[in-house]
Coordinates of C-alpha atoms in Angstrom, one line a residue:
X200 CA -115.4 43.7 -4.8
X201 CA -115.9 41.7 -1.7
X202 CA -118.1 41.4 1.1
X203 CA -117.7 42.6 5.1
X204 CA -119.2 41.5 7.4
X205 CA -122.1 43.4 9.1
X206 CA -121.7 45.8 12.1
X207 CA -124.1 47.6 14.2
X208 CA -122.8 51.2 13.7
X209 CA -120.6 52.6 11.4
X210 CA -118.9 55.9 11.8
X211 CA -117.8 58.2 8.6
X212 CA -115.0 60.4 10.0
X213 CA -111.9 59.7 12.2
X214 CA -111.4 63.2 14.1
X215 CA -112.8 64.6 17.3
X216 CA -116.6 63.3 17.1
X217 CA -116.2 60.3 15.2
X218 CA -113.9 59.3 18.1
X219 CA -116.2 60.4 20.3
X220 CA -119.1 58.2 19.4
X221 CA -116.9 55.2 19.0
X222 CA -116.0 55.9 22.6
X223 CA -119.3 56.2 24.1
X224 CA -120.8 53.2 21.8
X225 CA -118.4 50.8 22.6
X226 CA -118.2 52.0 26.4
X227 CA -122.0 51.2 26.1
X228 CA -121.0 47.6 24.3
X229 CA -122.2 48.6 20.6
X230 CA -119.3 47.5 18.0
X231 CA -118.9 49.9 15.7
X232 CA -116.3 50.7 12.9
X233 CA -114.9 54.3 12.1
X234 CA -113.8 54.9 8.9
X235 CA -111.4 57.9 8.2
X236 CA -109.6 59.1 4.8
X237 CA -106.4 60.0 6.4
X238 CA -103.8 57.6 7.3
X239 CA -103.8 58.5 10.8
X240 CA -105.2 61.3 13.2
X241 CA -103.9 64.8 12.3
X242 CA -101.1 66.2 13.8
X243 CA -101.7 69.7 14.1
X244 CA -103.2 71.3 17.1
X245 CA -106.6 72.7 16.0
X246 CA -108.6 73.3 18.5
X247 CA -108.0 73.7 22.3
X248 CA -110.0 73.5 25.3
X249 CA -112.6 70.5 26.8
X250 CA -115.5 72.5 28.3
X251 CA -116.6 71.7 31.8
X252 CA -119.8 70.0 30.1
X253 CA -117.3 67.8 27.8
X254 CA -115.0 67.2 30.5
X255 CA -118.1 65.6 32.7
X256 CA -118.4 63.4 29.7
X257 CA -114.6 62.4 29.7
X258 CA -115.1 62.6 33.4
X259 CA -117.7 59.8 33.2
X260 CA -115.5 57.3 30.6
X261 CA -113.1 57.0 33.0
X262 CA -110.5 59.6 31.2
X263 CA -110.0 62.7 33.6
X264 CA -106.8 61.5 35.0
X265 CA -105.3 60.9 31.7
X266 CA -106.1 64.2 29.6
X267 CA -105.0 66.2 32.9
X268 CA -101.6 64.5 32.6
X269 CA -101.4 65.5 28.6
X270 CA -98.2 67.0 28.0
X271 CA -100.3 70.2 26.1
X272 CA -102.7 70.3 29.4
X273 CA -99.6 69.8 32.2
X274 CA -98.3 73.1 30.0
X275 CA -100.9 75.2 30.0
X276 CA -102.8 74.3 33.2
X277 CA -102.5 77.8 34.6
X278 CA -103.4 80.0 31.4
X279 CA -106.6 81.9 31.9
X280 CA -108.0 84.9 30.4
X281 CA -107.6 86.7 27.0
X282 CA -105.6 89.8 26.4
X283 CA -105.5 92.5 23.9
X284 CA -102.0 93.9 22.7
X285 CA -100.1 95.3 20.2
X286 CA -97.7 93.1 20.0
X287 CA -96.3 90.5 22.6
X288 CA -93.2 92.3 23.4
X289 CA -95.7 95.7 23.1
X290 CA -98.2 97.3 25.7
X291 CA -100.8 95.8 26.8
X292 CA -103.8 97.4 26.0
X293 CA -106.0 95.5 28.4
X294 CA -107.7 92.1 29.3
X295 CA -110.5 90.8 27.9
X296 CA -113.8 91.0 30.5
X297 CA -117.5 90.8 30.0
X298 CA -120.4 89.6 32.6
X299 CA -120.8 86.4 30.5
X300 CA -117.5 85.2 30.0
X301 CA -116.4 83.1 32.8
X302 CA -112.0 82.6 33.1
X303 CA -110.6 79.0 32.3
X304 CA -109.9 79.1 36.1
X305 CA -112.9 80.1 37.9
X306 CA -113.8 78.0 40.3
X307 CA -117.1 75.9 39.0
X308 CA -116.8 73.6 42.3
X309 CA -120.7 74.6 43.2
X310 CA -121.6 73.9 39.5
X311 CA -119.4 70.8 38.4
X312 CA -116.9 67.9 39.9
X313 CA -114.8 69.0 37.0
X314 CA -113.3 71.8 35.2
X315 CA -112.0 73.0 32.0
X316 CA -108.7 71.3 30.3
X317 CA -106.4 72.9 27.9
X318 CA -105.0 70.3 25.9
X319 CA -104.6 70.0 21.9
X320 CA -106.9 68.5 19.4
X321 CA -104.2 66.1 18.5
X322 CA -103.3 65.0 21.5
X323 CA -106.6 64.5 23.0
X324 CA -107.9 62.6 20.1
X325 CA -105.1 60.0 21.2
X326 CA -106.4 59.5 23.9
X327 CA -110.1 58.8 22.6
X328 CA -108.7 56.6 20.2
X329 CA -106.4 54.3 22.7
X330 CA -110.0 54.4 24.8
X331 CA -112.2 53.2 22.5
X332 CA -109.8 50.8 21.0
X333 CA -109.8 49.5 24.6
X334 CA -113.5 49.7 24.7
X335 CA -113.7 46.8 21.4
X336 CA -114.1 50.0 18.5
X337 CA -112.6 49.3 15.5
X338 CA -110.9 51.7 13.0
X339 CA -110.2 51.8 9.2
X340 CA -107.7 54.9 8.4
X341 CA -106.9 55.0 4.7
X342 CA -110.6 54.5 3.6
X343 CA -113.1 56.6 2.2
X344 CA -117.3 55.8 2.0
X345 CA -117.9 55.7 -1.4
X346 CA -121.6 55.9 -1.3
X347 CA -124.8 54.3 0.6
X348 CA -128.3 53.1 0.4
X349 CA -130.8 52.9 2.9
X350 CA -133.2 49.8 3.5
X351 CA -135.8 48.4 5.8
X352 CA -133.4 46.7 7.5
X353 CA -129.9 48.9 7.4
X354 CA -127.3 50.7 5.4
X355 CA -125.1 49.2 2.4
X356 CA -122.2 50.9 2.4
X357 CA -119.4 51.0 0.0
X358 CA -116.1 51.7 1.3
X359 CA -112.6 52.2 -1.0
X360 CA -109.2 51.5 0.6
X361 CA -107.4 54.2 -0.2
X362 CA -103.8 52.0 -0.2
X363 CA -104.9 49.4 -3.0
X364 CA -108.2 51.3 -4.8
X365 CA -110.1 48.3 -4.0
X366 CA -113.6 48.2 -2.5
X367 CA -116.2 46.2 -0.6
X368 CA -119.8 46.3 0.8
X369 CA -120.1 46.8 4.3
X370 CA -123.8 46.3 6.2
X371 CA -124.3 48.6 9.3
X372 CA -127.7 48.6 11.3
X373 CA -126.8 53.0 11.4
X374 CA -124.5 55.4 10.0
X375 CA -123.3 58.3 12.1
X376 CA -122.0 61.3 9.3
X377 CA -119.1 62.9 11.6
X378 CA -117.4 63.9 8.2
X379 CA -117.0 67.4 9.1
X380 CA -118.0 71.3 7.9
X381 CA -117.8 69.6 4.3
X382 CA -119.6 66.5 4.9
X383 CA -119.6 64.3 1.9
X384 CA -122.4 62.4 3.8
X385 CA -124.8 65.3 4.6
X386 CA -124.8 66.2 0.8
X387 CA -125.6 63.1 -0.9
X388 CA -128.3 62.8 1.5
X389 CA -129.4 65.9 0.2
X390 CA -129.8 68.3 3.8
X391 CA -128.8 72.0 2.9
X392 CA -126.7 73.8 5.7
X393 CA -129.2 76.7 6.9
X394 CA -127.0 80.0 8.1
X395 CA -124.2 82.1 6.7
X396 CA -120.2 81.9 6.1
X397 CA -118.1 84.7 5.5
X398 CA -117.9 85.9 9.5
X399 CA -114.2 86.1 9.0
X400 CA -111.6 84.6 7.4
X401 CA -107.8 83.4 8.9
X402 CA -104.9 81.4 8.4
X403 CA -104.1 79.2 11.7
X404 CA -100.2 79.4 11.5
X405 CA -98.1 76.7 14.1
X406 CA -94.6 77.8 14.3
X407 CA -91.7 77.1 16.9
X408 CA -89.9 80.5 18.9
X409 CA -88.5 80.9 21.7
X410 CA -90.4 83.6 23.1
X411 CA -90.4 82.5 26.8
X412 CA -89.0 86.1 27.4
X413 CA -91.5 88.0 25.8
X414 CA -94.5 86.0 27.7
X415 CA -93.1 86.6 31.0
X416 CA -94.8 85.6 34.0
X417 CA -98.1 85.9 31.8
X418 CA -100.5 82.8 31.5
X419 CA -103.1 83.9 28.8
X420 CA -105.6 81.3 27.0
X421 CA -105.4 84.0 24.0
X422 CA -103.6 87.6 22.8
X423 CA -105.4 89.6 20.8
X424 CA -102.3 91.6 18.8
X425 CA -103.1 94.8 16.9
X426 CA -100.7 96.6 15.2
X427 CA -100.2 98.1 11.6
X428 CA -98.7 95.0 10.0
X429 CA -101.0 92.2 11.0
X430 CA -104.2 91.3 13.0
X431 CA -104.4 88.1 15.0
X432 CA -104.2 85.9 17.7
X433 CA -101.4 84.3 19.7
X434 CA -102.1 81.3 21.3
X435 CA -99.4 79.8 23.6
X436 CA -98.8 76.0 22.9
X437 CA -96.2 75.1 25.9
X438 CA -96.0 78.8 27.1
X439 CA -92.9 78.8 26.0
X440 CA -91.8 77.6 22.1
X441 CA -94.4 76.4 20.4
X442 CA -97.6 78.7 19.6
X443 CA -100.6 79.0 16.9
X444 CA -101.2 82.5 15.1
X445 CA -104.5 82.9 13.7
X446 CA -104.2 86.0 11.4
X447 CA -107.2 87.4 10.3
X448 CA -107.3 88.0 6.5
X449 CA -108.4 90.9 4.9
X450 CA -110.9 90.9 1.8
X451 CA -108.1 91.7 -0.8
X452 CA -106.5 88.3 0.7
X453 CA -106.9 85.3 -1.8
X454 CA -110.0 83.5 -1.5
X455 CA -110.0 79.7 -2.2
X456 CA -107.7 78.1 0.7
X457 CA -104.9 76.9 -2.2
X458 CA -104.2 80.7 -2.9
X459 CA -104.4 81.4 0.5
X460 CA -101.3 78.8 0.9
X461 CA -99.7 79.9 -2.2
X462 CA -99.9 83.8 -0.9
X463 CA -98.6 82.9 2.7
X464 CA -95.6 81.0 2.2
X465 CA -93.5 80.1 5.1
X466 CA -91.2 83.2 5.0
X467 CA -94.4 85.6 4.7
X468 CA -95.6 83.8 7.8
X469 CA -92.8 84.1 9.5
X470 CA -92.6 87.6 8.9
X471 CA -96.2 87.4 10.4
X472 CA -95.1 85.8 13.4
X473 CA -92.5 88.4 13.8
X474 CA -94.8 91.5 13.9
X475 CA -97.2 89.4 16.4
X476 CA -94.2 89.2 18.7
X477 CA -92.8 92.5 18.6
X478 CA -89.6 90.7 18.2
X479 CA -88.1 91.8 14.3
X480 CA -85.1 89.2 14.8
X481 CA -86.7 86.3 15.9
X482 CA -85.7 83.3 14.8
X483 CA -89.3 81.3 13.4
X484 CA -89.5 77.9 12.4
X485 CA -93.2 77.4 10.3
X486 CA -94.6 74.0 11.4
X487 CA -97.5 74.9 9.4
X488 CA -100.2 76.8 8.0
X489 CA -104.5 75.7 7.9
X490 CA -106.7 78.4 5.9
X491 CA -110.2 78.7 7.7
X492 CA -113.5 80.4 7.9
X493 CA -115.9 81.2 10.4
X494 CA -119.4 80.4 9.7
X495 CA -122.7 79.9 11.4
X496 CA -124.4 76.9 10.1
X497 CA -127.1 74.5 11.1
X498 CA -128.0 71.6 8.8
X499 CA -131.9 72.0 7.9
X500 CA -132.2 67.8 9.6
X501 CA -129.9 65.7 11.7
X502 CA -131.4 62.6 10.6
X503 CA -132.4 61.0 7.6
X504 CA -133.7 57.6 7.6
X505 CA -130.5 55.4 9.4
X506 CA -128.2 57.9 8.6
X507 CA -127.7 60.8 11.7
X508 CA -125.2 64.1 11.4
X509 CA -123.0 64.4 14.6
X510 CA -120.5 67.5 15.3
X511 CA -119.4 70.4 11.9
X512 CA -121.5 68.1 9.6
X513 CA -124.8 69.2 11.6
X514 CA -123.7 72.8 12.8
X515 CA -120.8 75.1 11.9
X516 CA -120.2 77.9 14.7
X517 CA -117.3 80.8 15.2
X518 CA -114.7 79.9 17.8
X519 CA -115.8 82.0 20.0
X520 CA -116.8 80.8 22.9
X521 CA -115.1 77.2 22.7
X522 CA -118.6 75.7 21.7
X523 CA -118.3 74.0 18.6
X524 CA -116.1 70.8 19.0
X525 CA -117.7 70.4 22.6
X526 CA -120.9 70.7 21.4
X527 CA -120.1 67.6 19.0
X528 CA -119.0 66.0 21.6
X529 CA -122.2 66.2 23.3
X530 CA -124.0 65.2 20.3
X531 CA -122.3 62.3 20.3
X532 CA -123.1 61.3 23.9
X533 CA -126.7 62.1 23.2
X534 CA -126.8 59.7 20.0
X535 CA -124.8 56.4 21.8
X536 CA -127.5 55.7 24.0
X537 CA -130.3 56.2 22.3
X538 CA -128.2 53.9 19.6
X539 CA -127.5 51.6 22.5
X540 CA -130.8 51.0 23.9
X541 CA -132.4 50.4 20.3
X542 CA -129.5 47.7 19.3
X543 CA -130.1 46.3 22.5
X544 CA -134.0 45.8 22.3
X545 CA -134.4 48.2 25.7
X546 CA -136.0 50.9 23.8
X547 CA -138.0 51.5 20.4
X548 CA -136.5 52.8 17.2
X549 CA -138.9 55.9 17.7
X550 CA -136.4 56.4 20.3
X551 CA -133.9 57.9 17.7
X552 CA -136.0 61.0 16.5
X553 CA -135.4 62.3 20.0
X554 CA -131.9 63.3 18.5
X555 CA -133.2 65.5 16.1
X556 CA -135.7 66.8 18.3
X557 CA -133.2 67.4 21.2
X558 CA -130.0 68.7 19.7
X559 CA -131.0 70.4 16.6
X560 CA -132.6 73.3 18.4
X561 CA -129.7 73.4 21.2
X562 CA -126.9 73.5 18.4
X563 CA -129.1 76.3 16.3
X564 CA -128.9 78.4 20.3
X565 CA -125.0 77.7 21.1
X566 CA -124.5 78.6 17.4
X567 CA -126.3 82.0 18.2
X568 CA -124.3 82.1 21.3
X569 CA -121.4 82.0 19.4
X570 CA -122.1 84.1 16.4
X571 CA -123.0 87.1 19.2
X572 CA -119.7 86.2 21.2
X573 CA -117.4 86.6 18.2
X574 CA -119.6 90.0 17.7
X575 CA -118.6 91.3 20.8
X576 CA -115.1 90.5 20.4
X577 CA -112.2 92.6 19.7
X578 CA -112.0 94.1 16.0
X579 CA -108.9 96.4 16.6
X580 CA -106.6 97.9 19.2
X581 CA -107.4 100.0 22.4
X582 CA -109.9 100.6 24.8
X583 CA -112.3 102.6 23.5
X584 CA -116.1 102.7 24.7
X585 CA -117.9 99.5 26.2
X586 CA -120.7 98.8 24.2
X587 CA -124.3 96.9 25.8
X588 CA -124.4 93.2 25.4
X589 CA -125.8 91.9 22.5
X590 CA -129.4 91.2 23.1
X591 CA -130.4 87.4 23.5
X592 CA -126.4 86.7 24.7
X593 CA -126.7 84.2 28.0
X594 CA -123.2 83.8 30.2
X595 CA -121.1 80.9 29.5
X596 CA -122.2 78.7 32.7
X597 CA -125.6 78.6 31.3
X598 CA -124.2 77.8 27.7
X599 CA -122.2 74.7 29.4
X600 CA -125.1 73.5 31.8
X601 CA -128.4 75.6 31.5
X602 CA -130.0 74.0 28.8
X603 CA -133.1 71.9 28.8
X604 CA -134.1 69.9 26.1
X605 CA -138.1 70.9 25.6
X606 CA -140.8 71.7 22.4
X607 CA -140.3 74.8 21.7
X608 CA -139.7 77.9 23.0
X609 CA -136.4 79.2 24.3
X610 CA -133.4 76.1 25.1
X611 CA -131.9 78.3 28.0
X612 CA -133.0 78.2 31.6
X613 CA -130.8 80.2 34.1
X614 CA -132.2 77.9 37.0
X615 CA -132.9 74.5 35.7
X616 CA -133.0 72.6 39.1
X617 CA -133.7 69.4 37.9
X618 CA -136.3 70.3 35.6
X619 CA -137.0 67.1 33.1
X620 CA -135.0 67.3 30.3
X621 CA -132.3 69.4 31.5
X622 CA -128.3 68.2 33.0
X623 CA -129.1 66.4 36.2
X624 CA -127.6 68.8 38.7
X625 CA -123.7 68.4 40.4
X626 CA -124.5 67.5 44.6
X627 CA -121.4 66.9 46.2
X628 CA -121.4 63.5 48.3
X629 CA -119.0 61.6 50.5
X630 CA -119.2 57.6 49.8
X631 CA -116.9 55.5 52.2
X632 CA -115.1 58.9 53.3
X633 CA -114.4 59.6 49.8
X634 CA -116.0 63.1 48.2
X635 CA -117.5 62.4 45.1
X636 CA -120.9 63.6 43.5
X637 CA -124.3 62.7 41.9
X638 CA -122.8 63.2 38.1
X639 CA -120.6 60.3 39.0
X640 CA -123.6 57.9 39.3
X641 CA -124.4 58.3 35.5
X642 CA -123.5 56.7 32.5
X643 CA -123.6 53.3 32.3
X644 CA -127.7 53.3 32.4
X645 CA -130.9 54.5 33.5
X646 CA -130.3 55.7 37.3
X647 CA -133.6 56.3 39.8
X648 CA -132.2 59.0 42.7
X649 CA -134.1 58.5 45.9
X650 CA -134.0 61.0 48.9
X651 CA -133.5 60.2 52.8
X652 CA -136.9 59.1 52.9
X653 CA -136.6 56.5 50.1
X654 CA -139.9 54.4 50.8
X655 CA -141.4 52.4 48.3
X656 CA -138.8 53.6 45.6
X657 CA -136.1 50.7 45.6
X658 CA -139.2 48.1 45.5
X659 CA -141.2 49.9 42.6
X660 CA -137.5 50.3 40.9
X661 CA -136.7 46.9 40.9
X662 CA -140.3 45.9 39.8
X663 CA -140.8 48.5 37.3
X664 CA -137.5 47.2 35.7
X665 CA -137.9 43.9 35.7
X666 CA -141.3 44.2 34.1
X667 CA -139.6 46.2 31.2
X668 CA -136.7 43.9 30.7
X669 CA -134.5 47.0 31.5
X670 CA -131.6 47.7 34.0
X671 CA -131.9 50.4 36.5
X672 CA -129.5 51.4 39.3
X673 CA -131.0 52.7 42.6
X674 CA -129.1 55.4 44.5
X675 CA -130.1 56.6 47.9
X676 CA -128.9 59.9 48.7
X677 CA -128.5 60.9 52.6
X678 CA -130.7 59.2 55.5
X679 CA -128.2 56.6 55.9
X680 CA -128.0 55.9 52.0
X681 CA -124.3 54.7 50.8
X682 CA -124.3 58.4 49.4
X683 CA -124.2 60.8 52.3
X684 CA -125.4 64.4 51.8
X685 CA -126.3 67.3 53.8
X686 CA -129.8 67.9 54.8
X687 CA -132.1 68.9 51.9
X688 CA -129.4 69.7 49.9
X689 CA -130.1 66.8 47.5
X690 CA -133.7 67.7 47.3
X691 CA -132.9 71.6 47.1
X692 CA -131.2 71.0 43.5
X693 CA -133.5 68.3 41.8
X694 CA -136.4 70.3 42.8
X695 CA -138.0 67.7 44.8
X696 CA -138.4 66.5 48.7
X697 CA -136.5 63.5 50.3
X698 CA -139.7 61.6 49.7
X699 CA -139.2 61.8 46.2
X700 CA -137.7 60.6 43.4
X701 CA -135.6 61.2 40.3
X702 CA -135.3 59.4 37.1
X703 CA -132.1 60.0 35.3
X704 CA -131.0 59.1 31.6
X705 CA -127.4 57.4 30.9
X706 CA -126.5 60.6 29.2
X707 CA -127.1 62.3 32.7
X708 CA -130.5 64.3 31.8
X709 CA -133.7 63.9 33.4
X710 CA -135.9 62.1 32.1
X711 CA -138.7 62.3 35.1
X712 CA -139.1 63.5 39.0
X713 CA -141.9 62.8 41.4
X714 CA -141.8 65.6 44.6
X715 CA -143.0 63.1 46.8
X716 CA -144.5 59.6 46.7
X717 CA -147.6 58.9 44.2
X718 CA -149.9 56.3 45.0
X719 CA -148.7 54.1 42.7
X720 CA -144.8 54.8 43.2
X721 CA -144.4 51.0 40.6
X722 CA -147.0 52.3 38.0
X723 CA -145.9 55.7 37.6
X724 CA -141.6 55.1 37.4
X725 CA -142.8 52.2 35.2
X726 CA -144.8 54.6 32.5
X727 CA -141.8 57.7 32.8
X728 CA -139.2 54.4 32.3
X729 CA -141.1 53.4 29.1
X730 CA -141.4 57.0 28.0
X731 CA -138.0 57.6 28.7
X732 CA -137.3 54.2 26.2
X733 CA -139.5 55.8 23.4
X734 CA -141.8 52.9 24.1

C-alpha cells in the first residue's frame, strides 16, 4: 500500500456532478481530485437538456460558446415542445400544453442572458472535463474509494486502482459523495434516502434509423407514442438517425435490471422501435439498452462531518421536468464556494452547514415539482378531459429562478426581486457598447452592486474588505457607472433605490441589500460581509 499525497477536495464520482464540482472548485483555484470507477466517461446519451439556471452556471465558466457548438445541441437547436402520438408515422393526437410548462424556445430574454441547450450527457460531460482539466482538476478513471474515516483534521481515504488491484491512502481536507442514485458513499456513512421508488419503470433504448421521413418538418424535444404494442417515448438524437426510446415497462416485466436485459434483447428492441415508428420494415440498428426507475428520493442529511452528498446521491427525482441533473449541478455550484472560501481562510468552517441548510429543502420542493409533473403527464393515447393542476404545482420559470433559500416555510416565491437569499435578478446592461447583464458580474467572488447614486458605497466596500482580509468587486450600475442601465430599472429588480446597495454571493444569490444609505454604510456591508462568510 503506499501513500498520496494530500489534496484539498476529493470527488467520488466521474459523471455529470462530479465534473461539475471539479469545474467550479478549480475555476475558484481549489485542487481537487475526481475519482471514477469507469475507464472513461460513459458513452451513452442519458440525459438531455442544460436548464436556463444551469446554463447561467456554464454561462458564467466561460462555456456557452462551446456547448452551443456541440454537434447534439447544433442538431437539435430548434426542437421544442412534446407531442403525443400513436406512432411516428401515425396521427398525432395532440401537443403537450399546460400553464406551467414553458417550450424549450420561449423567449426567457426578460428573465435570463441565456437559454436552454439540448445537448447529450456524453457529450457535455466532455466538455466539463476538458474545462476543468484546464482549470488544474485532476482525474483518476479506473479507481474505486474503498472506504474512509473522518478526523479533526480531514478524510483518509482508501482508493483501489482498478487496472493493478493495488491501493493507497489518499488525505483530503473534504469529500464530495457525487456517486450517484446508488451512492456507495451515502451508505457507509449511514444517511437513509427518505421518499419512494416504483413511480415507473423503463428501458432507455439508443438505436440508429433512418427516420428523417417519418419526422418531417417536426422539431419535438419528446413523442409520447401510444399504441397496442408498446408505450414510450421517442426522443430525436440528430433529428434524423439516431434516437432514444424510453419504453415504459409493465408490472409483469422482469424486475431486477439483469432480467430486464436478458428479456429485451436487441431483436425484441428493435421490434420495439418498430412499433414506436409506425414503420414495420425499418431497418434498426440497437446501440444499446439502460434499464431505469423513477423515484422520488431525498437523503435524510447532505452532510456528515467532511463528507457532503451532491447531485442522485442526495435526491432522486422523475424526469419530468428536466430537474434532476440540473439541480446537481446547482448543488455543486452552491458547495465550491463555500469549499473555496473555507480552504482559503475567507470564511469559517460553520460556513459549510449552509449547504445542508440551503439545498436540502430546495431539492426536497423540485423533487415535489417533479413527482406532480410526471403525474400530470400522459399515461395513454388521446385527448380525453383536462384535468385541474395538481395542487402545490409552481410553473417552470419559478422552478429555474424563483427560489429563495430561507428557514422554513415554503422555497418558492413567484416575485423574488432581489429578496436575500434568492438568484440575484438578470438587468440587461450595455458596457463599452456591448449588451451584457448583471449575472455576468458574478462568479469569481463576493460582488457589492451600487445604484446611480453610489455615495459612500465604493469607500465602505473597499474598507469593509480590507478589514476582513476579503476580495470584493464594486459594480456601479447607471449614473455614469461603467455599467449603463435605464432609469430605475436596476433598482426596480433588486428591490432597492439608486442610493442603495446590493451584496451578492459568488454563486450569484443575495446575500444582503440596503434600500438606501445607513448611517454607517462601512459598519453595516462590513457585518452582512462577515455573515455572508459564516464568520
Amino acid at each position: 500500500m503506499t501513500e498520496q499525497p494530500q489534496v484539498p477536495v476529493l470527488v467520488v464520482g466521474g459523471s455529470l456532478v462530479g465534473l461539475s464540482t471539479a469545474l467550479f472548485l478549480a475555476r475558484r483555484g481549489v485542487a481537487c481530485l475526481v475519482l471514477e470507477q469507469r475507464a472513461g466517461l460513459s458513452a451513452h446519451p442519458r440525459t438531455r437538456g442544460v436548464n436556463p439556471r444551469s446554463m447561467e452556471l456554464l454561462r458564467a465558466a466561460g462555456l456557452e460558446d462551446e456547448l452551443r457548438a456541440l454537434p447534439s445541441a447544433r442538431a437539435l437547436a430548434r426542437n421544442s415542445g412534446l407531442r403525443l402520438a400513436s406512432s411516428l408515422a401515425g396521427p398525432e393526437l395532440g401537443s403537450f400544453q399546460e400553464e406551467y410548462y414553458r417550450e424549450v424556445s420561449s423567449d426567457l430574454g426578460a428573465l435570463s442572458p441565456t437559454s436552454w441547450c439540448l445537448c447529450h450527457q456524453n457529450e457535455l460531460e466532455g466538455v466539463l472535463r476538458r474545462a476543468a482539466e484546464r482549470a488544474g482538476a485532476e482525474f483518476r478513471f479506473g479507481s474505486e474509494l474503498v472506504s474512509c474515516a473522518q478526523d479533526a483534521d480531514g478524510v483518509t481515504a482508501l482508493v483501489r486502482d482498478g487496472a493493478d488491484g493495488t491501493t493507497s491512502r489518499l488525505r483530503t481536507r473534504y469529500l464530495v459523495a457525487a456517486d450517484g442514485a446508488r451512492s456507495g458513499l451515502r451508505r457507509r456513512l449511514g444517511i437513509p434516502f427518505d421518499g419512494t421508488g416504483g413511480l415507473g419503470r423503463f428501458l432507455a433504448i439508443h438505436f440508429r434509423a433512418d427516420l428523417a421521413e417519418e419526422l418531417g418538418e417536426r422539431r419535438f424535444v419528446m413523442c409520447y407514442t401510444f399504441n397496442d404494442r408498446v408505450r414510450g417515448a421517442l426522443i430525436p438524437l440528430d433529428n434524423a438517425s439516431e434516437w432514444r426510446l424510453d419504453v415504459i415497462l409493465g408490472p409483469d416485466d422482469p424486475g431486477t435490471p439483469e432480467e430486464v436485459l436478458a428479456a429485451f434483447p436487441p431483436e425484441r428492441c428493435a421490434e420495439l422501435v418498430r412499433a414506436a415508428s409506425g414503420v414495420p420494415d425499418l431497418a434498426v440498428r440497437v446501440l444499446g439498452a439502460v434499464p431505469w426507475e423513477a423515484a422520488a428520493k431525498v437523503a435524510r442529511r447532505f452532510r456528515a462531518g467532511r463528507v457532503f452528498l451532491a447531485g442522485d446521491a442526495a435526491h432522486v427525482m422523475p424526469p419530468s421536468g428536466a430537474f434532476g441533473s440540473n439541480s446537481g449541478v446547482q448543488d455543486a455550484h452552491n458547495l465550491a464556494w463555500k469549499l473555496a472560501a473555507v480552504l482559503a481562510g475567507q470564511a469559517s468552517p460553520g460556513l459549510l452547514d449552509s449547504y445542508e441548510a440551503e439545498r436540502r429543502p430546495l431539492g426536497a420542493a423540485t423533487v415535489r415539482q417533479a413527482v406532480l409533473r410526471q403525474r400530470d403527464r400522459p399515461r395513454h393515447g388521446g385527448r380525453g378531459a383536462r384535468r385541474a393542476l395538481p395542487p402545490g404545482l409552481v410553473d417552470d420559470t419559478t422552478v429555474w429562478f424563483g427560489w429563495r433559500h430561507t428557514v422554513g416555510g415554503d422555497v418558492w416565491v413567484t416575485d423574488p426581486r432581489g429578496l436575500p437569499g434568492t438568484r440575484a435578478p438578470h438587468v440587461p446592461l450595455l458596457r463599452d457598447g456591448t449588451e451584457c447583464s448583471t449575472l455576468d458580474l458574478f462568479g469569481d467572488g463576493p460582488v457589492l452592486l451600487t445604484g446611480s447614486r453610489p455615495g459612500p458605497w465604493p469607500a465602505a466596500a473597499e474598507a469593509a474588505a480590507r478589514r476582513l482580509g476579503v476580495p470584493l468587486q464594486v459594480h456601479g450600475i447607471g449614473g455614469g457607472g461603467a455599467y449603463g442601465a435605464p432609469d430605475g430599472e436596476w433598482a426596480k429588480a433588486y428591490g432597492t433605490t439608486d442610493a442603495g446597495a446590493v451584496l451578492v454571493r459568488p454563486d450569484g444569490v443575495v446575500a444582503w441589500r440596503s434600500a438606501g444609505t445607513p448611517d454607517d454604510a462601512e459598519d453595516a456591508l462590513r457585518t452582512a460581509l462577515a455573515r455572508m462568510l459564516g464568520r
